[in-house]
XYZ file of C-alpha atoms in Angstrom:
446
model
C 16.248 -13.920 44.912
C 16.273 -15.135 41.779
C 19.293 -16.854 40.242
C 21.345 -15.632 37.546
C 21.271 -18.560 35.029
C 24.686 -19.404 33.124
C 24.589 -22.475 31.662
C 22.614 -22.843 27.946
C 22.597 -26.362 28.710
C 20.688 -26.237 31.965
C 18.094 -23.635 30.002
C 17.488 -26.401 27.265
C 17.229 -29.118 29.692
C 15.171 -27.245 32.288
C 12.102 -26.306 29.823
C 10.484 -30.495 29.857
C 11.431 -30.746 33.728
C 10.074 -33.825 34.372
C 8.199 -34.197 37.430
C 7.555 -38.534 38.400
C 4.809 -39.218 40.527
C 5.758 -42.208 41.775
C 8.428 -40.844 44.263
C 5.407 -37.915 45.742
C 3.951 -37.916 48.936
C 1.153 -36.841 50.574
C 1.638 -33.191 51.211
C 4.762 -33.054 48.853
C 4.386 -29.186 47.472
C 3.930 -29.573 43.651
C 6.657 -27.377 43.158
C 9.246 -29.368 45.248
C 11.874 -30.886 42.271
C 11.001 -27.769 40.443
C 12.363 -26.196 43.278
C 15.600 -28.261 43.515
C 15.902 -28.155 39.884
C 15.927 -24.479 39.707
C 18.436 -23.836 43.371
C 20.898 -26.965 42.535
C 20.726 -27.915 39.534
C 21.320 -24.053 38.507
C 24.266 -24.703 41.001
C 25.664 -27.818 39.839
C 25.470 -26.643 35.873
C 27.098 -23.208 36.026
C 29.628 -25.375 38.151
C 30.152 -27.475 34.792
C 30.084 -24.909 32.509
C 32.974 -23.183 34.862
C 35.082 -26.254 34.824
C 34.866 -26.967 31.231
C 32.456 -29.711 30.165
C 31.434 -30.634 27.060
C 27.555 -29.951 26.241
C 27.515 -33.883 26.140
C 28.423 -34.393 29.547
C 26.867 -31.710 30.624
C 23.430 -32.856 29.326
C 23.726 -36.230 30.225
C 24.595 -36.165 33.361
C 21.952 -32.973 34.261
C 19.019 -34.873 32.631
C 19.348 -37.645 34.956
C 19.638 -35.529 37.755
C 16.440 -33.755 36.996
C 15.171 -36.910 36.558
C 16.585 -38.935 39.293
C 17.490 -36.617 41.896
C 15.443 -33.739 42.134
C 11.792 -35.842 42.939
C 14.073 -37.934 45.466
C 14.528 -34.485 47.595
C 10.661 -34.128 48.842
C 9.340 -30.397 49.049
C 11.312 -27.317 49.430
C 12.443 -26.612 52.389
C 10.289 -23.750 55.189
C 11.555 -22.591 58.771
C 10.232 -26.131 60.226
C 12.199 -28.126 57.255
C 14.313 -31.377 58.922
C 18.088 -30.486 58.788
C 20.205 -32.619 56.526
C 23.569 -33.530 58.187
C 25.618 -32.108 54.999
C 25.521 -28.544 54.667
C 25.639 -26.061 57.675
C 22.911 -24.811 57.442
C 20.978 -27.829 57.258
C 20.662 -28.402 53.099
C 21.163 -31.456 51.726
C 24.044 -30.569 49.747
C 28.238 -30.175 49.317
C 29.419 -28.869 45.881
C 33.128 -28.792 44.866
C 35.690 -27.614 42.072
C 38.325 -30.687 42.102
C 41.853 -29.327 40.769
C 44.749 -31.232 40.179
C 47.894 -28.937 39.739
C 46.220 -26.128 37.385
C 43.234 -23.903 38.000
C 42.843 -25.073 34.367
C 42.492 -28.994 35.013
C 39.098 -28.608 36.895
C 36.144 -31.037 37.902
C 33.487 -31.331 39.654
C 32.035 -33.083 42.098
C 29.241 -33.460 45.115
C 27.137 -35.075 47.637
C 23.440 -34.908 49.029
C 21.386 -36.125 51.229
C 18.320 -37.626 49.747
C 17.315 -39.075 53.431
C 13.191 -38.492 53.674
C 13.572 -35.516 55.482
C 10.834 -33.250 53.659
C 8.093 -34.257 54.740
C 10.111 -36.699 57.133
C 9.034 -40.195 57.150
C 7.612 -40.453 60.638
C 7.517 -44.308 60.250
C 10.929 -45.101 59.737
C 12.930 -42.023 60.227
C 16.355 -44.219 59.044
C 14.706 -45.074 55.855
C 17.422 -45.124 53.326
C 14.667 -46.160 50.198
C 15.067 -42.975 48.257
C 18.986 -43.489 48.022
C 18.427 -46.865 47.403
C 16.232 -45.800 44.127
C 18.818 -43.331 43.157
C 21.272 -45.936 43.570
C 18.950 -48.655 41.515
C 19.224 -46.300 38.257
C 22.536 -45.302 38.880
C 22.970 -48.644 38.555
C 21.537 -49.499 35.021
C 23.691 -46.737 33.841
C 27.337 -46.751 34.908
C 29.951 -48.879 33.309
C 32.046 -50.957 35.716
C 28.693 -50.692 38.391
C 29.310 -52.723 41.330
C 27.762 -52.398 45.060
C 29.225 -55.806 46.599
C 30.652 -53.443 49.502
C 27.858 -51.117 49.493
C 25.608 -54.368 50.397
C 27.833 -54.934 53.241
C 28.435 -51.593 54.914
C 24.783 -50.778 54.951
C 24.106 -53.784 56.619
C 26.188 -53.044 59.115
C 25.679 -49.336 60.036
C 22.180 -48.597 58.719
C 19.577 -49.337 60.824
C 16.397 -48.640 59.257
C 15.354 -52.147 59.928
C 15.301 -51.568 63.502
C 11.161 -50.994 64.890
C 10.238 -46.787 64.765
C 10.378 -46.627 68.624
C 13.967 -47.379 68.860
C 15.049 -45.609 65.586
C 13.860 -42.122 66.961
C 15.470 -43.027 70.261
C 18.819 -42.957 68.143
C 18.256 -39.789 66.042
C 17.716 -37.947 69.206
C 20.827 -39.570 70.722
C 23.070 -38.550 67.578
C 21.469 -35.158 67.191
C 20.191 -35.830 63.068
C 18.886 -38.435 61.345
C 21.048 -38.701 57.395
C 22.384 -41.632 57.960
C 23.680 -42.322 54.295
C 24.655 -39.290 51.708
C 25.423 -40.170 47.890
C 28.844 -38.876 46.249
C 29.079 -38.358 42.177
C 32.003 -37.446 40.506
C 31.148 -36.033 37.295
C 34.029 -37.047 34.552
C 34.767 -34.798 31.723
C 34.099 -37.780 28.891
C 31.969 -40.603 28.684
C 32.428 -44.171 28.354
C 29.527 -45.414 25.797
C 26.662 -43.562 23.758
C 24.408 -44.687 26.842
C 26.526 -43.931 30.161
C 26.437 -42.199 32.447
C 29.703 -39.842 33.201
C 30.046 -39.974 36.780
C 31.520 -42.338 39.423
C 29.051 -42.856 42.224
C 30.110 -42.627 45.853
C 28.492 -43.356 48.868
C 28.822 -41.924 52.782
C 27.480 -43.778 55.479
C 27.693 -42.307 58.878
C 28.752 -44.613 61.734
C 26.834 -42.729 64.604
C 23.758 -44.929 64.113
C 25.130 -48.111 64.760
C 27.885 -46.876 67.556
C 24.849 -45.669 69.486
C 22.441 -49.192 69.076
C 26.113 -50.881 69.921
C 27.054 -48.952 72.621
C 31.001 -49.177 71.308
C 32.715 -45.791 69.678
C 32.651 -44.024 66.367
C 36.005 -45.676 64.945
C 35.100 -49.120 66.721
C 31.955 -49.016 64.087
C 33.726 -48.323 61.437
C 36.910 -50.838 61.743
C 34.363 -53.759 62.391
C 32.686 -52.615 59.051
C 35.937 -52.524 57.391
C 36.897 -56.445 58.799
C 33.127 -57.952 57.724
C 33.413 -56.904 54.066
C 33.588 -59.763 51.793
C 36.885 -60.785 50.599
C 38.666 -58.377 52.611
C 41.519 -60.629 53.761
C 42.403 -60.451 50.125
C 43.665 -57.383 50.776
C 46.346 -56.752 53.131
C 46.875 -53.804 52.196
C 43.739 -52.020 53.153
C 43.545 -53.962 56.600
C 47.351 -52.596 57.322
C 46.562 -48.969 56.318
C 43.226 -49.488 58.714
C 45.711 -50.721 61.744
C 47.610 -47.861 60.811
C 44.761 -45.477 61.787
C 43.660 -47.608 64.538
C 47.856 -47.109 66.041
C 47.879 -43.779 66.023
C 44.185 -43.634 67.747
C 45.067 -46.133 70.352
C 47.488 -43.615 71.952
C 45.094 -40.452 71.716
C 42.596 -40.139 74.367
C 39.728 -42.540 74.407
C 37.166 -39.667 72.819
C 39.514 -39.322 69.665
C 37.521 -42.309 68.886
C 33.944 -39.923 68.543
C 35.610 -37.860 65.752
C 34.760 -40.311 62.984
C 31.871 -38.411 60.642
C 31.680 -40.943 57.486
C 32.911 -44.108 56.085
C 32.942 -44.175 52.115
C 33.020 -46.510 49.317
C 33.400 -46.197 45.837
C 30.376 -47.838 43.337
C 33.046 -50.264 41.617
C 34.344 -53.517 42.332
C 36.952 -54.153 45.486
C 39.749 -54.694 43.563
C 39.621 -50.776 42.133
C 37.088 -49.187 45.019
C 38.632 -46.828 47.932
C 37.650 -47.520 51.229
C 37.555 -43.727 52.891
C 37.550 -42.299 56.962
C 36.889 -38.948 57.322
C 37.521 -38.069 60.776
C 36.883 -33.856 62.517
C 39.038 -32.794 64.934
C 38.541 -30.284 67.653
C 41.801 -28.524 68.047
C 42.703 -25.544 65.849
C 46.966 -25.734 66.599
C 48.583 -26.567 62.909
C 51.209 -29.014 64.318
C 48.726 -30.144 66.497
C 46.674 -30.884 62.626
C 49.950 -32.066 60.424
C 50.277 -34.500 63.447
C 47.000 -35.849 62.528
C 47.674 -35.713 58.577
C 51.060 -37.662 58.812
C 49.139 -40.071 61.897
C 52.276 -38.408 64.111
C 54.367 -39.618 61.190
C 53.192 -42.504 60.619
C 52.532 -42.069 56.908
C 56.783 -41.654 55.285
C 57.492 -38.184 53.241
C 54.341 -35.907 53.567
C 56.877 -33.426 55.664
C 57.723 -31.499 51.827
C 54.421 -30.518 51.937
C 54.218 -29.015 55.617
C 54.916 -25.318 54.383
C 52.227 -25.402 51.634
C 49.571 -26.448 53.913
C 51.001 -23.692 56.833
C 50.657 -21.281 53.151
C 46.530 -22.360 52.857
C 45.240 -22.275 56.209
C 46.978 -18.666 56.673
C 46.296 -17.441 53.252
C 42.444 -18.699 53.290
C 41.889 -17.233 56.877
C 42.727 -13.444 55.964
C 45.843 -13.900 58.175
C 43.481 -14.551 61.167
C 45.099 -17.979 61.912
C 48.082 -17.204 63.456
C 46.899 -14.941 65.977
C 43.832 -16.863 67.090
C 44.420 -20.324 66.597
C 46.157 -22.141 69.517
C 43.408 -21.148 72.165
C 40.852 -23.991 71.205
C 40.374 -27.370 73.310
C 40.806 -30.834 71.963
C 38.179 -31.665 74.963
C 34.872 -33.274 73.077
C 35.701 -35.090 70.143
C 31.985 -36.779 70.189
C 30.088 -32.631 69.751
C 32.431 -31.930 66.459
C 31.031 -34.958 64.775
C 27.446 -33.214 64.577
C 26.863 -31.227 62.122
C 26.842 -27.431 64.231
C 30.815 -27.737 64.562
C 33.207 -26.932 62.827
C 36.106 -28.346 62.859
C 38.844 -29.326 60.757
C 38.535 -32.658 58.648
C 41.283 -35.369 58.201
C 40.097 -37.609 55.811
C 42.393 -40.986 54.571
C 41.344 -43.038 52.051
C 42.538 -46.971 52.209
C 43.266 -48.690 48.944
C 44.355 -51.925 47.696
C 47.262 -51.030 45.907
C 49.102 -48.510 48.416
C 50.630 -49.646 52.393
C 49.587 -46.327 54.082
C 46.582 -44.505 53.905
C 46.319 -41.219 51.343
C 45.427 -39.031 53.762
C 44.239 -34.806 53.049
C 43.379 -32.094 55.065
C 40.305 -30.333 54.725
C 39.883 -26.703 56.250
C 38.220 -24.702 57.708
C 38.783 -20.958 57.079
C 35.403 -19.301 57.726
C 36.204 -20.458 61.806
C 38.650 -17.013 61.087
C 37.781 -15.011 58.159
C 35.579 -12.744 57.806
C 33.897 -13.168 54.565
C 33.822 -15.197 51.734
C 35.426 -12.627 49.518
C 38.581 -12.939 52.016
C 38.386 -16.781 51.654
C 38.229 -16.481 48.039
C 41.152 -14.391 47.261
C 43.551 -16.068 49.587
C 42.848 -18.977 47.951
C 43.862 -17.863 44.315
C 46.720 -15.639 46.439
C 47.930 -19.820 46.980
C 47.280 -20.537 43.507
C 49.095 -18.204 42.223
C 52.170 -18.562 44.723
C 52.583 -21.653 43.615
C 52.017 -21.550 40.206
C 48.276 -23.584 39.816
C 47.006 -20.718 38.472
C 46.950 -20.508 34.595
C 46.362 -17.039 34.484
C 42.737 -17.061 33.535
C 39.787 -16.244 35.776
C 40.510 -16.438 39.619
C 38.274 -19.077 41.690
C 36.763 -15.788 43.234
C 35.397 -15.027 39.958
C 34.315 -18.518 39.047
C 32.759 -18.662 42.676
C 30.679 -15.367 42.308
C 29.186 -16.854 38.598
C 28.429 -20.210 40.397
C 26.380 -18.238 43.059
C 24.677 -15.361 42.552
C 21.987 -15.212 45.347
C 24.193 -13.083 47.656
C 27.507 -11.128 47.593
C 30.709 -12.979 48.901
C 31.333 -9.975 50.761
C 28.548 -10.238 53.229
C 29.308 -12.704 55.221
C 31.002 -16.670 55.297
C 28.649 -19.669 54.317
C 29.273 -20.378 50.705
C 33.125 -21.790 51.064
C 32.835 -24.737 53.246
C 36.355 -26.751 53.946
C 39.354 -26.513 51.403
C 41.361 -29.543 50.917
C 44.054 -30.632 50.284
C 46.510 -33.625 49.820
C 48.128 -35.994 48.230
C 46.014 -38.544 45.653
C 45.324 -42.350 46.312
C 49.285 -43.305 46.448
C 50.746 -41.295 49.442
C 54.022 -41.730 48.027
C 53.236 -39.788 44.789
C 53.933 -35.952 45.628
C 51.185 -34.866 43.553
C 48.347 -32.326 45.567
C 44.908 -32.582 44.352
C 42.957 -29.069 45.874
C 39.232 -29.439 46.833
C 37.212 -26.636 47.296
C 34.084 -27.297 49.154
C 30.912 -24.686 48.590
C 27.998 -24.879 50.203
C 24.087 -23.500 48.006
C 23.042 -21.996 51.691
C 19.775 -23.399 50.687
C 17.761 -23.771 53.613
C 19.188 -20.348 55.112
C 18.901 -18.651 51.943
C 15.905 -20.368 49.829
C 16.477 -18.319 45.946
C 13.709 -19.696 43.961
């Protein structure tokens, strides 16, 4: 199904679509970069347009995306394509709208997996060469870029230096081969005449080093953080890390296998956040809240509890209350694999805060019958709690971004809906991330 293009900036930039030859491999289809541009590029352009970004910001970001990201995504997907560890259908993207107290105040974020999957790099299946190329380009165009912590975490988590057979064995054991994911928060303004208006981030899977060393995924993350250069200069980060560890130490051992990612920003260590993403297999709201608050170890969160419960109920179409509480927390290791649909719990650790800043990312498609139910439930929550400015609803915006199918057909476009406090957990301002999948493996549309 053809994509209906809304963004005029997308149309203008696409007229001189570049096809850099240096990243093409033998056998790569000539229209590979064009496929990714005309699908994911269009989606992101439409999201920037919906969120009210200036034409200058759109133009700078989309030009970078066209010339740097699209050529590193390889061939268009087919039935034999290796699946990424990002999208539920195996596609390498997840987008999000971030709302800060109002639908009027929106920002666009996304993550992308540029691992060599299409075609597969058979001599080094855990290669991060494409990620390194994209990061190098980012470093030349981003104000305040610093990759000190990225390099240190990469030396610990990335296993691409192992012999081919050992890499293959790790991929077989873990169940996928995405070891690094790139993230981009698109800023609303530009800081200098030639800068790229983004905050770059990187996400590491702990699964490969954990499998290689025979330790838990949480132990892998904890060791990775503690070996960062200069980390002892940031005692509050270490304190936050130990608060999480204290909570997990009181749980069964397999809870340590729920860790999905460890992430950081491409900024100096004094400003960088360390983020840990956990998956939780249970579906009882009270148990999920206990994890979010780390069993009460993070103070002052109770005022938000009913708002969170309402969000879970409304986006499920009222099904969560009647159908939850039946899923057992029997194997946290399994929920870290991409095929499982579990609640995500995110903790942000920063130099200025003595407690981790938590966020719950619910997965309403476990209960809602289709994406339309999720969208309408989200809009109802936004109206109930005064976040709606009376303009376009989230349902209307998402329908304009994704035109390849109707929202009432099934679930799949809406993935997680995240809600939590910003970096300082003592401040009561909440933000919401509406995570979206382009379904580019299950529904190729160009």
